Short mmCIF file of C-alpha atoms in Angstrom, two decimals:
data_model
loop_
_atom_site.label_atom_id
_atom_site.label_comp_id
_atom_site.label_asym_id
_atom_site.label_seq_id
_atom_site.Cartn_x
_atom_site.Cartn_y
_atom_site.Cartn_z
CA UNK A 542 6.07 72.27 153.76
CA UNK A 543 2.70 72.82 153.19
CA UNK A 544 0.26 75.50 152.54
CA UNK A 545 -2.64 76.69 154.56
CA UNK A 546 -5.39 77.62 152.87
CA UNK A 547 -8.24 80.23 154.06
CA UNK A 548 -11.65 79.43 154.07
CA UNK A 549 -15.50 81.22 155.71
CA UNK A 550 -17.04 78.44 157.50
CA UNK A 551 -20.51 80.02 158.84
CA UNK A 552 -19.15 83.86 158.04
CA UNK A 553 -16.16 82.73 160.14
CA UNK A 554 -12.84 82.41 158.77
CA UNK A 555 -10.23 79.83 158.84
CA UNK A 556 -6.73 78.94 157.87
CA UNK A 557 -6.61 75.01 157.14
CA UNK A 558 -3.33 72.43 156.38
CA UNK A 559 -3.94 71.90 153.05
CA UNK A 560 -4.20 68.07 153.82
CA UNK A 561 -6.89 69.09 156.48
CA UNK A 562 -8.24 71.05 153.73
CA UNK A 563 -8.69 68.49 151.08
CA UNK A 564 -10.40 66.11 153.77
CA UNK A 565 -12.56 68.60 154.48
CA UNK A 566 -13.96 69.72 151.70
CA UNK A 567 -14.51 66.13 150.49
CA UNK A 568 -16.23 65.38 153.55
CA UNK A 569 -18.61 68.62 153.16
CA UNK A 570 -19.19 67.28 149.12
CA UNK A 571 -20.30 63.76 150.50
CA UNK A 572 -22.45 64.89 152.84
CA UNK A 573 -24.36 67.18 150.00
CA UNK A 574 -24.20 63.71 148.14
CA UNK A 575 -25.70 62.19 150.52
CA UNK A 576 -28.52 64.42 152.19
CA UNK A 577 -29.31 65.42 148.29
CA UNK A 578 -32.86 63.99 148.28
CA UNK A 579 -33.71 64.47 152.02
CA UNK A 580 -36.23 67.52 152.41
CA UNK A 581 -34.31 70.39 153.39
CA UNK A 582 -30.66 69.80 152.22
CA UNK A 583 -29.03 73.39 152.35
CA UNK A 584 -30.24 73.45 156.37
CA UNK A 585 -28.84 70.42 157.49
CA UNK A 586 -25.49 71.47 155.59
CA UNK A 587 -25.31 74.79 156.86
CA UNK A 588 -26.11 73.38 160.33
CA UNK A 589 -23.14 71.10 160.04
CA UNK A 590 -20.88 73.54 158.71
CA UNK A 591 -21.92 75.98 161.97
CA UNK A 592 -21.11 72.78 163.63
CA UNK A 593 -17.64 72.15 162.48
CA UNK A 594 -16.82 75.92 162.95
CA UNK A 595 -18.03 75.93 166.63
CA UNK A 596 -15.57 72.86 166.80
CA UNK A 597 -12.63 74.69 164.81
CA UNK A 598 -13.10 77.93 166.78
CA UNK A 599 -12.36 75.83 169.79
CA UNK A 600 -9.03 75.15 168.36
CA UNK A 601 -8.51 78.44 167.33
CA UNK A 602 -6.57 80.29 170.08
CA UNK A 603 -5.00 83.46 167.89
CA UNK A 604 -5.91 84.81 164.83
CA UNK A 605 -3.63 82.82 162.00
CA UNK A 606 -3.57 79.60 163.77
CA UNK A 607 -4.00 77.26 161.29
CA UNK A 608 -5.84 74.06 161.86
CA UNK A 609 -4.17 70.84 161.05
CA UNK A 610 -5.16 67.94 159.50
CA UNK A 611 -5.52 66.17 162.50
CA UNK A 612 -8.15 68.62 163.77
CA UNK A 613 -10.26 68.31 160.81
CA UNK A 614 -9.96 64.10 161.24
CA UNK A 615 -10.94 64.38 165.03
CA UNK A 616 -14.58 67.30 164.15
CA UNK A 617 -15.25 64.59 161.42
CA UNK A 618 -15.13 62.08 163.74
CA UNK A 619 -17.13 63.99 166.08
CA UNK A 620 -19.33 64.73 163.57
CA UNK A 621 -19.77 61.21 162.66
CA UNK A 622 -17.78 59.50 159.02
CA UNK A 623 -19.80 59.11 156.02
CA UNK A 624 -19.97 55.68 156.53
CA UNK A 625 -21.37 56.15 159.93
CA UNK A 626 -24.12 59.37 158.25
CA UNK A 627 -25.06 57.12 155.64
CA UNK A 628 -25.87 53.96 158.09
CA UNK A 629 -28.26 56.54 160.06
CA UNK A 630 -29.98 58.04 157.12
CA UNK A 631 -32.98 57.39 155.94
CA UNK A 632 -33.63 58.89 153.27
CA UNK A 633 -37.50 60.83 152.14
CA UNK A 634 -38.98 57.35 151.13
CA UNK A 635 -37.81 57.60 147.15
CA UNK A 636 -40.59 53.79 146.11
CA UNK A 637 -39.61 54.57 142.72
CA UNK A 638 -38.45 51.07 142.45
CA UNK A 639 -39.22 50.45 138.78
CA UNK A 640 -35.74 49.87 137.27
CA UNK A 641 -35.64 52.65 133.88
CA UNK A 642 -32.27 53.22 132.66
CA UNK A 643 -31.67 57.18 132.05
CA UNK A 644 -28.73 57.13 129.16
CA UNK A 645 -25.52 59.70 130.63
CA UNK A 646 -21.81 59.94 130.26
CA UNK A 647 -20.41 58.53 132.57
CA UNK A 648 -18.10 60.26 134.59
CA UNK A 649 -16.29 57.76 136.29
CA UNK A 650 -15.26 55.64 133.78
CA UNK A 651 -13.74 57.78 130.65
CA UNK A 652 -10.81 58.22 127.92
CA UNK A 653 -12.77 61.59 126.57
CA UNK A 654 -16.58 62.21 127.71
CA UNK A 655 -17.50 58.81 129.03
CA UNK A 656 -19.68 58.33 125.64
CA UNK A 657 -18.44 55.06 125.85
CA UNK A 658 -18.93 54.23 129.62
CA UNK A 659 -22.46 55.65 129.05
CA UNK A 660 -23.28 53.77 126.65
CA UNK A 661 -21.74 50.51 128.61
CA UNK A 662 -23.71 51.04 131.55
CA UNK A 663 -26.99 52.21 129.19
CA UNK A 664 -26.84 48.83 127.67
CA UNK A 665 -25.58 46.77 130.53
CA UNK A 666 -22.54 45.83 128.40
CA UNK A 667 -19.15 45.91 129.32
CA UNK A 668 -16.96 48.82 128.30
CA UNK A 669 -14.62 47.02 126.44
CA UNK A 670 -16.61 45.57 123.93
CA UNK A 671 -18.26 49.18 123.63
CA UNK A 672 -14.61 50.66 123.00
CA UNK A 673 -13.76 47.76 120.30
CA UNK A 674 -16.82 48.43 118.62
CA UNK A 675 -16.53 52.51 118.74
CA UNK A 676 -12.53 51.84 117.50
CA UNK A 677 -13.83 49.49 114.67
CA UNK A 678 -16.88 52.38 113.65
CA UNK A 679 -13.26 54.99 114.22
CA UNK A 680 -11.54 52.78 111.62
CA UNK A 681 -14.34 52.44 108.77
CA UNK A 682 -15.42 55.67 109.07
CA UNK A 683 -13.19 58.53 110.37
CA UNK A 684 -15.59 61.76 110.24
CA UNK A 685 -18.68 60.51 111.04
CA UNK A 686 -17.38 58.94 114.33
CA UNK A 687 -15.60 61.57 115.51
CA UNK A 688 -18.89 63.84 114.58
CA UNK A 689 -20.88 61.32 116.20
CA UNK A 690 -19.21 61.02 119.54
CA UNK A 691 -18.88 64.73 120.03
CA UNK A 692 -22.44 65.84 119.48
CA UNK A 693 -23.12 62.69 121.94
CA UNK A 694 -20.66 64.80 124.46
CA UNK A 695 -22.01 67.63 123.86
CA UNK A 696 -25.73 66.97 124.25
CA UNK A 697 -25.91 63.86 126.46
CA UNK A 698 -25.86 65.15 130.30
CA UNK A 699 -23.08 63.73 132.38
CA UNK A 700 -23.89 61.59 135.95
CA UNK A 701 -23.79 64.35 138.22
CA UNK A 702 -25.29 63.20 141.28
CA UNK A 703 -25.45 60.55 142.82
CA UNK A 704 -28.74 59.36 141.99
CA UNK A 705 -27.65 59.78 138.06
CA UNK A 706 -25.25 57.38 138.68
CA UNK A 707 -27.88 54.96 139.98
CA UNK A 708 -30.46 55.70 137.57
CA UNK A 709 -27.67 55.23 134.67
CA UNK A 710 -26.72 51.25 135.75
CA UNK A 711 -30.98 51.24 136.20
CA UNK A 712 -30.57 50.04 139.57
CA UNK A 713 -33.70 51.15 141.82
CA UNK A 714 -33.09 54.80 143.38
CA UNK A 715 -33.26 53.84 147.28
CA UNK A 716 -32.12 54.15 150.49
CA UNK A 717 -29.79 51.41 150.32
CA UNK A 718 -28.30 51.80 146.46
CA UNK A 719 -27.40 55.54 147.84
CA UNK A 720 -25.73 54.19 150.60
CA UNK A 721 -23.46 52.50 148.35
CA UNK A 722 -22.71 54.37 145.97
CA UNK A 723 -22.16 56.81 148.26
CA UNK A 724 -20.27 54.96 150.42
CA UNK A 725 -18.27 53.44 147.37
CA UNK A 726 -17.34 56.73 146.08
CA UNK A 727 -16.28 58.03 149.78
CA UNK A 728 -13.74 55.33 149.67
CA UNK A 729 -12.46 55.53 146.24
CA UNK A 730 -11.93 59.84 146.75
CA UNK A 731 -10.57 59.00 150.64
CA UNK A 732 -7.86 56.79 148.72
CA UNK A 733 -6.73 59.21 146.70
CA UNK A 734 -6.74 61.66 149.33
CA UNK A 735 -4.65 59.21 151.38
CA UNK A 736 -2.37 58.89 148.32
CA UNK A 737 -1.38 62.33 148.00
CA UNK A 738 -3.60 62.27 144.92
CA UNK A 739 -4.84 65.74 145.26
CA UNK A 740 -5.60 66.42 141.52
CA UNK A 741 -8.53 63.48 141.84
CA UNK A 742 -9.86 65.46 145.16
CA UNK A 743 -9.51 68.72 144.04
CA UNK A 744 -12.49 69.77 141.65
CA UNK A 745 -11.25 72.89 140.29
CA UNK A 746 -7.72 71.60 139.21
CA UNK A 747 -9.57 68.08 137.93
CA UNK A 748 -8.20 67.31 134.42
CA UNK A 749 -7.30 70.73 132.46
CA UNK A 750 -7.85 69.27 129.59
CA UNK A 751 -11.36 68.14 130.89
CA UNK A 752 -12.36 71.76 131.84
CA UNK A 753 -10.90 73.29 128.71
CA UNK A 754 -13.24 71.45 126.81
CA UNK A 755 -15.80 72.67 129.07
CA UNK A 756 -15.28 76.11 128.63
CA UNK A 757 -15.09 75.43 124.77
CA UNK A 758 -18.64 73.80 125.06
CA UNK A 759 -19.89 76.59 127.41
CA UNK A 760 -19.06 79.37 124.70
CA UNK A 761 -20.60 77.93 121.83
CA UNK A 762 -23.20 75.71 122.92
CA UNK A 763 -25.96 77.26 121.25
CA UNK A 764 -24.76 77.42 117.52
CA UNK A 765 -23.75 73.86 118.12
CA UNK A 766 -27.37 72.70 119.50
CA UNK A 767 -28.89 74.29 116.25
CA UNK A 768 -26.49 72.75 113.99
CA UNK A 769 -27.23 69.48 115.73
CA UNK A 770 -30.49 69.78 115.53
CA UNK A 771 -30.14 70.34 111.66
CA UNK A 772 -28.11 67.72 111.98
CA UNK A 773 -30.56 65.13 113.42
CA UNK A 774 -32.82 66.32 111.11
CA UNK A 775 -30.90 65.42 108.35
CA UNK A 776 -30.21 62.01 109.95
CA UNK A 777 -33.23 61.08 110.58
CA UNK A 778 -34.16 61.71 106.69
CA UNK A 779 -31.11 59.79 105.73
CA UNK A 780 -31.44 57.25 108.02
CA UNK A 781 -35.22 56.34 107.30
CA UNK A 782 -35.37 57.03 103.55
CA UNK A 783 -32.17 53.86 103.28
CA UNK A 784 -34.28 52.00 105.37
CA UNK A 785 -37.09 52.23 103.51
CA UNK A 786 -35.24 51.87 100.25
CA UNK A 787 -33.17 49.45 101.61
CA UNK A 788 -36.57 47.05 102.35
CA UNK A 789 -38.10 47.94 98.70
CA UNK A 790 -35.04 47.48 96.86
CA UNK A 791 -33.75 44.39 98.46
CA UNK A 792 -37.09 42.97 98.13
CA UNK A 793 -37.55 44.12 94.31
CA UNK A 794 -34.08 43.37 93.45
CA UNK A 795 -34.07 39.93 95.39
CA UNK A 796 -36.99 38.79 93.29
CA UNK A 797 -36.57 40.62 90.11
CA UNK A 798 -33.31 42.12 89.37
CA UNK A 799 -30.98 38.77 90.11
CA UNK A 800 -29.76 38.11 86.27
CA UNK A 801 -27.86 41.46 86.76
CA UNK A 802 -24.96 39.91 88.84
CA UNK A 803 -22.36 39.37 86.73
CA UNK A 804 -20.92 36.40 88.10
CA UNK A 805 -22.17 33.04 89.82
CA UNK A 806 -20.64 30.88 92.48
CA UNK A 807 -22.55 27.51 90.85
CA UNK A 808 -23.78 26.73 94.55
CA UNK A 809 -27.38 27.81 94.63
CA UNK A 810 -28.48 28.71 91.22
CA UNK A 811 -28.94 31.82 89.83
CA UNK A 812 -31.99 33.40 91.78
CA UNK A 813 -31.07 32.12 95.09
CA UNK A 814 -28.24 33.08 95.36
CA UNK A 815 -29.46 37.07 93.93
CA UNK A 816 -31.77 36.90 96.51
CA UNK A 817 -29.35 36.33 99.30
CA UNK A 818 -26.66 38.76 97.92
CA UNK A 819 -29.90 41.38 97.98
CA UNK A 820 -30.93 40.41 101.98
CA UNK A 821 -27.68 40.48 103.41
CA UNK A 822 -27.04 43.79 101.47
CA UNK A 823 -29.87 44.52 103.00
CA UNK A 824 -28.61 43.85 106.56
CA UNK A 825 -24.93 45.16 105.82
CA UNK A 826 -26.61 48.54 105.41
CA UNK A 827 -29.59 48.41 106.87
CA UNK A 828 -28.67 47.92 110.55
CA UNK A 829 -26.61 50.72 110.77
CA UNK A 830 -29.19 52.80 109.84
CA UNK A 831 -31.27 51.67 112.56
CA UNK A 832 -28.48 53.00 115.14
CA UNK A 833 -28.08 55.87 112.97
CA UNK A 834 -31.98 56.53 113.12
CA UNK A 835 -31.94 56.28 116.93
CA UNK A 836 -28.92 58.38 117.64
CA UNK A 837 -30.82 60.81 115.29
CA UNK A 838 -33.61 60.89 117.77
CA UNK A 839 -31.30 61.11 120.38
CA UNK A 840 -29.95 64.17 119.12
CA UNK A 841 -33.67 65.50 118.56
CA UNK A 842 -35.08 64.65 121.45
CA UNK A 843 -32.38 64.18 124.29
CA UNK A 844 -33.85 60.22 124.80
CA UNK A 845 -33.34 56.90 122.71
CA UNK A 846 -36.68 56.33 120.53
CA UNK A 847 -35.89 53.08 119.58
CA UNK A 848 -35.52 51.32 123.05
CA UNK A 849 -32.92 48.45 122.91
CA UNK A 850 -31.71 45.86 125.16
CA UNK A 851 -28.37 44.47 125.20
CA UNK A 852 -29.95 41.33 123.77
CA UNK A 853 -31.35 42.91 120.88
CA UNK A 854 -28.14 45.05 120.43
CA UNK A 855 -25.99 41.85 120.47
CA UNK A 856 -28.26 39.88 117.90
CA UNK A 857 -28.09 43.21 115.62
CA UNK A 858 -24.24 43.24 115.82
CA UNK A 859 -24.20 39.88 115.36
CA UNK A 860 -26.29 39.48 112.37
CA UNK A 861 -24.26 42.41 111.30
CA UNK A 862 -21.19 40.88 111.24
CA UNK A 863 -21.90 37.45 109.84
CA UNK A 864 -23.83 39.18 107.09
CA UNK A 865 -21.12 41.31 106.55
CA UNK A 866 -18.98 38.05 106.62
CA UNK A 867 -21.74 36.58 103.64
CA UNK A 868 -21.25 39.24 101.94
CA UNK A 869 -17.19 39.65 101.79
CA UNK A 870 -17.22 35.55 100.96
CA UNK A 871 -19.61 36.32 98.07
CA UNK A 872 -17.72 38.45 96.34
CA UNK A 873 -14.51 36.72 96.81
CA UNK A 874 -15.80 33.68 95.78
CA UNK A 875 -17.70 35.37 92.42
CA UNK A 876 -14.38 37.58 91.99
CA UNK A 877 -12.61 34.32 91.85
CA UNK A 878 -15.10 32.55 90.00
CA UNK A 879 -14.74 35.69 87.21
CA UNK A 880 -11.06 35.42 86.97
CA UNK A 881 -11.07 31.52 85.83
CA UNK A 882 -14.09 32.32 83.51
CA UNK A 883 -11.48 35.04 82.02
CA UNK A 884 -8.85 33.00 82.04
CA UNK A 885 -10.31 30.19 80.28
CA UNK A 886 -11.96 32.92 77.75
CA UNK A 887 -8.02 34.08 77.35
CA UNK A 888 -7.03 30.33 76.75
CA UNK A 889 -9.77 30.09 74.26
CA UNK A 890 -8.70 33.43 72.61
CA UNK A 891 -5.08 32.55 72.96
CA UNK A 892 -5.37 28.74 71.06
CA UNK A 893 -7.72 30.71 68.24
CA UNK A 894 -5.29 32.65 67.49
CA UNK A 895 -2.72 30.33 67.28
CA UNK A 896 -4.98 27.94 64.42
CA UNK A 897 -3.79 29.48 61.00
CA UNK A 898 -6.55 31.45 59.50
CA UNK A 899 -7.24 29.04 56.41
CA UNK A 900 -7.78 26.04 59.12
CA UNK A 901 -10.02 28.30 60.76
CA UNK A 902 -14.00 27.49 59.89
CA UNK A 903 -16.84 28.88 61.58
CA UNK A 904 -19.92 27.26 60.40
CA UNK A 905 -23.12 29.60 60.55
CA UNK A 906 -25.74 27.27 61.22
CA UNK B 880 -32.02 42.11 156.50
CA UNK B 881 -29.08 43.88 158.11
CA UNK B 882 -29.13 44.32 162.03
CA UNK B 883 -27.53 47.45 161.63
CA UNK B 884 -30.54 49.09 159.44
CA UNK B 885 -32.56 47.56 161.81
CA UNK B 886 -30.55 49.24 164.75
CA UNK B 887 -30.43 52.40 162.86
CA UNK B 888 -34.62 52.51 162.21
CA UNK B 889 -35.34 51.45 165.87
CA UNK B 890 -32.66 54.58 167.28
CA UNK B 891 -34.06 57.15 164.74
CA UNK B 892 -37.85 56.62 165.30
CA UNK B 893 -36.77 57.06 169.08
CA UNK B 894 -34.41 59.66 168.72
CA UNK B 895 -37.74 61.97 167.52
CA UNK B 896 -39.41 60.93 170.74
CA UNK B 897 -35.97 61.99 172.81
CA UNK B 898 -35.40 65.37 171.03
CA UNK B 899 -39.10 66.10 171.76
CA UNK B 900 -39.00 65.14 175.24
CA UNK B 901 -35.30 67.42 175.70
CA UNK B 902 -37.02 70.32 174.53
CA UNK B 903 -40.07 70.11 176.21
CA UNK B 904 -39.43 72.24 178.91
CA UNK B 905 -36.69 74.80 177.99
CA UNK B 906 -35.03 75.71 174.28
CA UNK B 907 -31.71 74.42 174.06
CA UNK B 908 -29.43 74.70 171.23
CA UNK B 909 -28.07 72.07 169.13
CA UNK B 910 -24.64 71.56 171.11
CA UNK B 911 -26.87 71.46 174.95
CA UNK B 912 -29.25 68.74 172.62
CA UNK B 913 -26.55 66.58 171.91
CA UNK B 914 -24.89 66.54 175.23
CA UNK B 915 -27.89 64.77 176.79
CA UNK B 916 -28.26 62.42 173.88
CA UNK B 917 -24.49 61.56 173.86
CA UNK B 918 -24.55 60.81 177.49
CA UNK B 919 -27.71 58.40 177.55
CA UNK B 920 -25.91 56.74 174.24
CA UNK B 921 -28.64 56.62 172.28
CA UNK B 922 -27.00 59.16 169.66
CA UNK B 923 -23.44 57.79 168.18
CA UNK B 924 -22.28 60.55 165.86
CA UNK B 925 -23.31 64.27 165.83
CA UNK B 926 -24.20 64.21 162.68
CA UNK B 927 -27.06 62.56 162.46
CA UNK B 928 -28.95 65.10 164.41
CA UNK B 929 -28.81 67.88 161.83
CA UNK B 930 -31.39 66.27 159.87
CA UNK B 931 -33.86 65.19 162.80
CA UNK B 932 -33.89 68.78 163.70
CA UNK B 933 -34.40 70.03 160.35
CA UNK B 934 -37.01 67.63 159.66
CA UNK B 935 -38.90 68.36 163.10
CA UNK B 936 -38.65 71.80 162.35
CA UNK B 937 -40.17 71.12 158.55
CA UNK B 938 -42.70 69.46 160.29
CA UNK B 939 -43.68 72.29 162.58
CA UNK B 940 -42.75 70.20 165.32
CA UNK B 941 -39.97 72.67 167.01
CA UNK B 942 -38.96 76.20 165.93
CA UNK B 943 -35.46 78.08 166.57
CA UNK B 944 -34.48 81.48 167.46
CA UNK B 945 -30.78 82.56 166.90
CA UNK B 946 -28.63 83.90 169.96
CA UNK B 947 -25.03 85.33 169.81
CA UNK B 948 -22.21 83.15 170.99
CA UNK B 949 -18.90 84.65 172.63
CA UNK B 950 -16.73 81.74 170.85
CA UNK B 951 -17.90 80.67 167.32
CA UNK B 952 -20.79 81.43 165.15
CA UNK B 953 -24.09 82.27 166.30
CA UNK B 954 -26.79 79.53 167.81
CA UNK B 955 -29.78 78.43 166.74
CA UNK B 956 -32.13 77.80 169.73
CA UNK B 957 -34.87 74.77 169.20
CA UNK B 958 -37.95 75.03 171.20
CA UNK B 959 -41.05 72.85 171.07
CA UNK B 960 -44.09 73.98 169.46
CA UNK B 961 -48.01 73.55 170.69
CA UNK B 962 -47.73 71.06 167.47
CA UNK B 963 -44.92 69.68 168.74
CA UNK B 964 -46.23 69.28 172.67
CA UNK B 965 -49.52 67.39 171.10
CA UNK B 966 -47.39 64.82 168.88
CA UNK B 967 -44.76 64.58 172.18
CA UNK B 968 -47.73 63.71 174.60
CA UNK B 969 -49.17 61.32 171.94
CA UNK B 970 -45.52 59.68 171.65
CA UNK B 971 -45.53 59.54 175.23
CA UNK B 972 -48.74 57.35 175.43
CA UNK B 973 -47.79 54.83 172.68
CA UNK B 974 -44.28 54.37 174.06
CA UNK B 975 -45.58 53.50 177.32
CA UNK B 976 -47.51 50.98 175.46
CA UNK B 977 -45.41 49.77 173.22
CA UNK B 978 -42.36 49.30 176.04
CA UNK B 979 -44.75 47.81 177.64
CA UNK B 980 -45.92 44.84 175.41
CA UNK B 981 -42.34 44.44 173.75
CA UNK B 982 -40.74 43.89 177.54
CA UNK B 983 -44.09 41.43 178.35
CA UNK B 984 -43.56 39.59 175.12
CA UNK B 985 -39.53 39.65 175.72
CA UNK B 986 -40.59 38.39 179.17
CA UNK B 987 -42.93 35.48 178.27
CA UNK B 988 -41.06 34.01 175.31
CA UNK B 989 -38.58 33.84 177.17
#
């Protein structure tokens, strides 16, 4: 059975198959889609809906007849298929062909808010590594992830239209990357439509859990954005004094403070190896700041300050990682180092205690 | 390059020059429009006339009236404006011209 739903095409109404239905409204989205930078959207839209219901009312010979789903196939077809739109279109001349990634969520591509498939396409990475490294940050640091990730959701725009989408992967907003996408979506949504799939098709019904959250952020959006921007504030302080102290006290402690270790691992010498406990202390804090410090600005001011490339993000991890390696190494090897020197301190102890006292001589020299 | 872009960028620059020329001597609505383009093949799918008439229109090219229709929702009527007879006669002269020297240069290559 199925249902027929009503709907005003051009002040006239209709009863559609819901099938028909679904096809039809997708087909009406696309085409907004795709006439969305040509001069004079709404008219050609409203033009083509008059269209279709000139078509339907043809079809319509009593009052609840109710137009099937192969109706709405054939006034598509008249109409001409997205495919077939899109091939014809030529879009206002949009020669903004210098490639600038624009960071969004990505809506396409998302466990939550897309933060991560954002930040995948933002940095030309792929999403997985993006999720392993978010899941790793989860694991060391519970709060400030979680805290992190929403305010990211919360302030970061999604990709709404289709030239988001193209501006997010920083590929050149034309005629031709429109087409695409366009054409890429069509076919992904015409799937699901062929499926049966109607929760992907229809918008309203998308993901409950997606729109609760929406509503959630829609009521308290502004008490959030202040406490955000406190927030950022705050971060940005944090975030630049470490740095800062981070520099002047590795670099006064590197030279200076090195006899303070308590321990040695006999390799470099004493200084040396101060010095490199100091610099990759130095790195093992420090380049989380520098995130920290941008995603600070990012909260302030809606746009990465620090601009990085996936290179540069990738050598920053990296050094990261192996410092962080230096660092766990170091003090394994001077926690081992400590427990022989106490043990052999303990032997010592031990076989003094065992010489009878009146054997026992210390000589004062 | 892509032979249907190509295709598609030939048809639309001509498809202008066809709507003009329809209208030139009576206002016809969007349906009447199509029928003549549909029949001399030079338009594939109905759709792509919305925004040629939207965009002539924009460009003070044509202008529409609406009429009542009996069956369906009401019309919108294109006619031609003086703007729009001045561009059409200057289209005329260049596509004479340029039919010209593409079939000549068609001819003699070949």
């Amino acid at each position: 059975m199925n249902k027929a739903i009503s709907i005003h095409l051009a002040q006239i109404k209709f009863s559609i198959d819901e099938k028909g239905y679904l096809k039809l409204k997708l087909y009406l989205k696309s085409l907004e889609q795709l006439f969305q930078s040509t001069l004079g959207k709404e008219e050609i839209i409203e033009d083509i809906e008059s269209r279709i219901a000139e078509l339907f009312s043809q079809y319509k010979n009593f009052d609840n007849y109710v137009i099937s789903e192969k109706q709405v196939e054939i006034v598509i077809q008249t109409l001409g298929s997205i495919e077939d739109l899109a091939g014809d279109e030529i879009l206002e001349e949009n020669t903004n062909s210098k490639i600038t990634r624009k960071f969004f969520r990505d809506p396409d591509d998302y466990w939550l808010g897309g933060v991560a498939g954002g930040v995948s396409k933002y940095f030309a990475l792929n999403i997985l590594w993006v999720r392993l490294v978010l899941f790793i940050l989860f694991v060391f640091g519970v709060p400030f992830t979680i805290l992190t990730y929403i305010l990211i959701w919360i302030f970061v725009p999604e990709a709404k239209t289709t030239a988001d989408k193209i501006k997010m992967k920083g590929e050149p907003v034309n005629i031709s990357s429109i087409k695409n996408k366009i054409k890429e979506e069509y076919e992904e949504l015409s799937d699901s439509v062929k499926k049966g799939d109607y929760k992907k098709t229809m918008g309203p019904i998308q993901n409950a859990s997606k729109s609760s959250v929406n509503f959630f952020l829609k009521i308290i959006p502004i008490a959030l954005r202040t406490i955000a921007f406190f927030f950022g504030i705050i971060l940005v302080f944090i975030s630049f004094l470490s740095l800062i102290g981070l520099i002047i006290g590795g670099t006064v402690g590197g030279l200076f403070l090195t006899s303070d270790i308590p321990f040695t691992l006999s390799l470099f010498g004493y200084g040396v190896e101060g010095l490199l406990i100091f610099l990759t202390c130095v790195f093992v804090f420090g380049i989380p700041f520098v995130f920290l410090l941008n995603l600070a600005l990012i909260l302030l001011t809606g746009k990465p300050k620090i601009r990085m490339n996936s290179a540069s993000v990738f050598v920053l991890i990296g050094v990261w990682i192996s410092t962080l390696i230096i660092i766990i190494l170091i003090v394994t090897l001077g926690v081992i180092n400590l427990e022989n020197y106490n043990s052999i301190i303990e032997a010592i102890t031990f076989s003094i205690n065992k010489i009878p006292l009146h054997q026992f001589k210390i000589t004062i020299k | 390059m892509n032979i249907e872009n190509t295709k598609a960028q030939m048809r639309k620059g001509i498809l202008e020059f066809c709507i003009l020329s329809i209208l030139k001597k009576k206002a016809k609505y969007s349906f009447e429009i199509l029928e003549t383009l549909k029949v001399s093949k030079i338009l594939v799918v109905e759709g792509t006339l919305y925004p040629l008439l939207t965009r002539l229109k924009n460009s003070e090219l044509l202008e529409y009236h609406w009429e009542e229709s009996k069956n369906g929702p009401p019309r919108k009527y294109y006619n031609i404006t003086k703007k729009g007879k001045e561009f059409l006669s200057e289209l005329n002269v260049s596509w004479n011209e340029l039919s010209n020297t593409v079939n000549e240069l068609i001819k003699n290559i070949k």
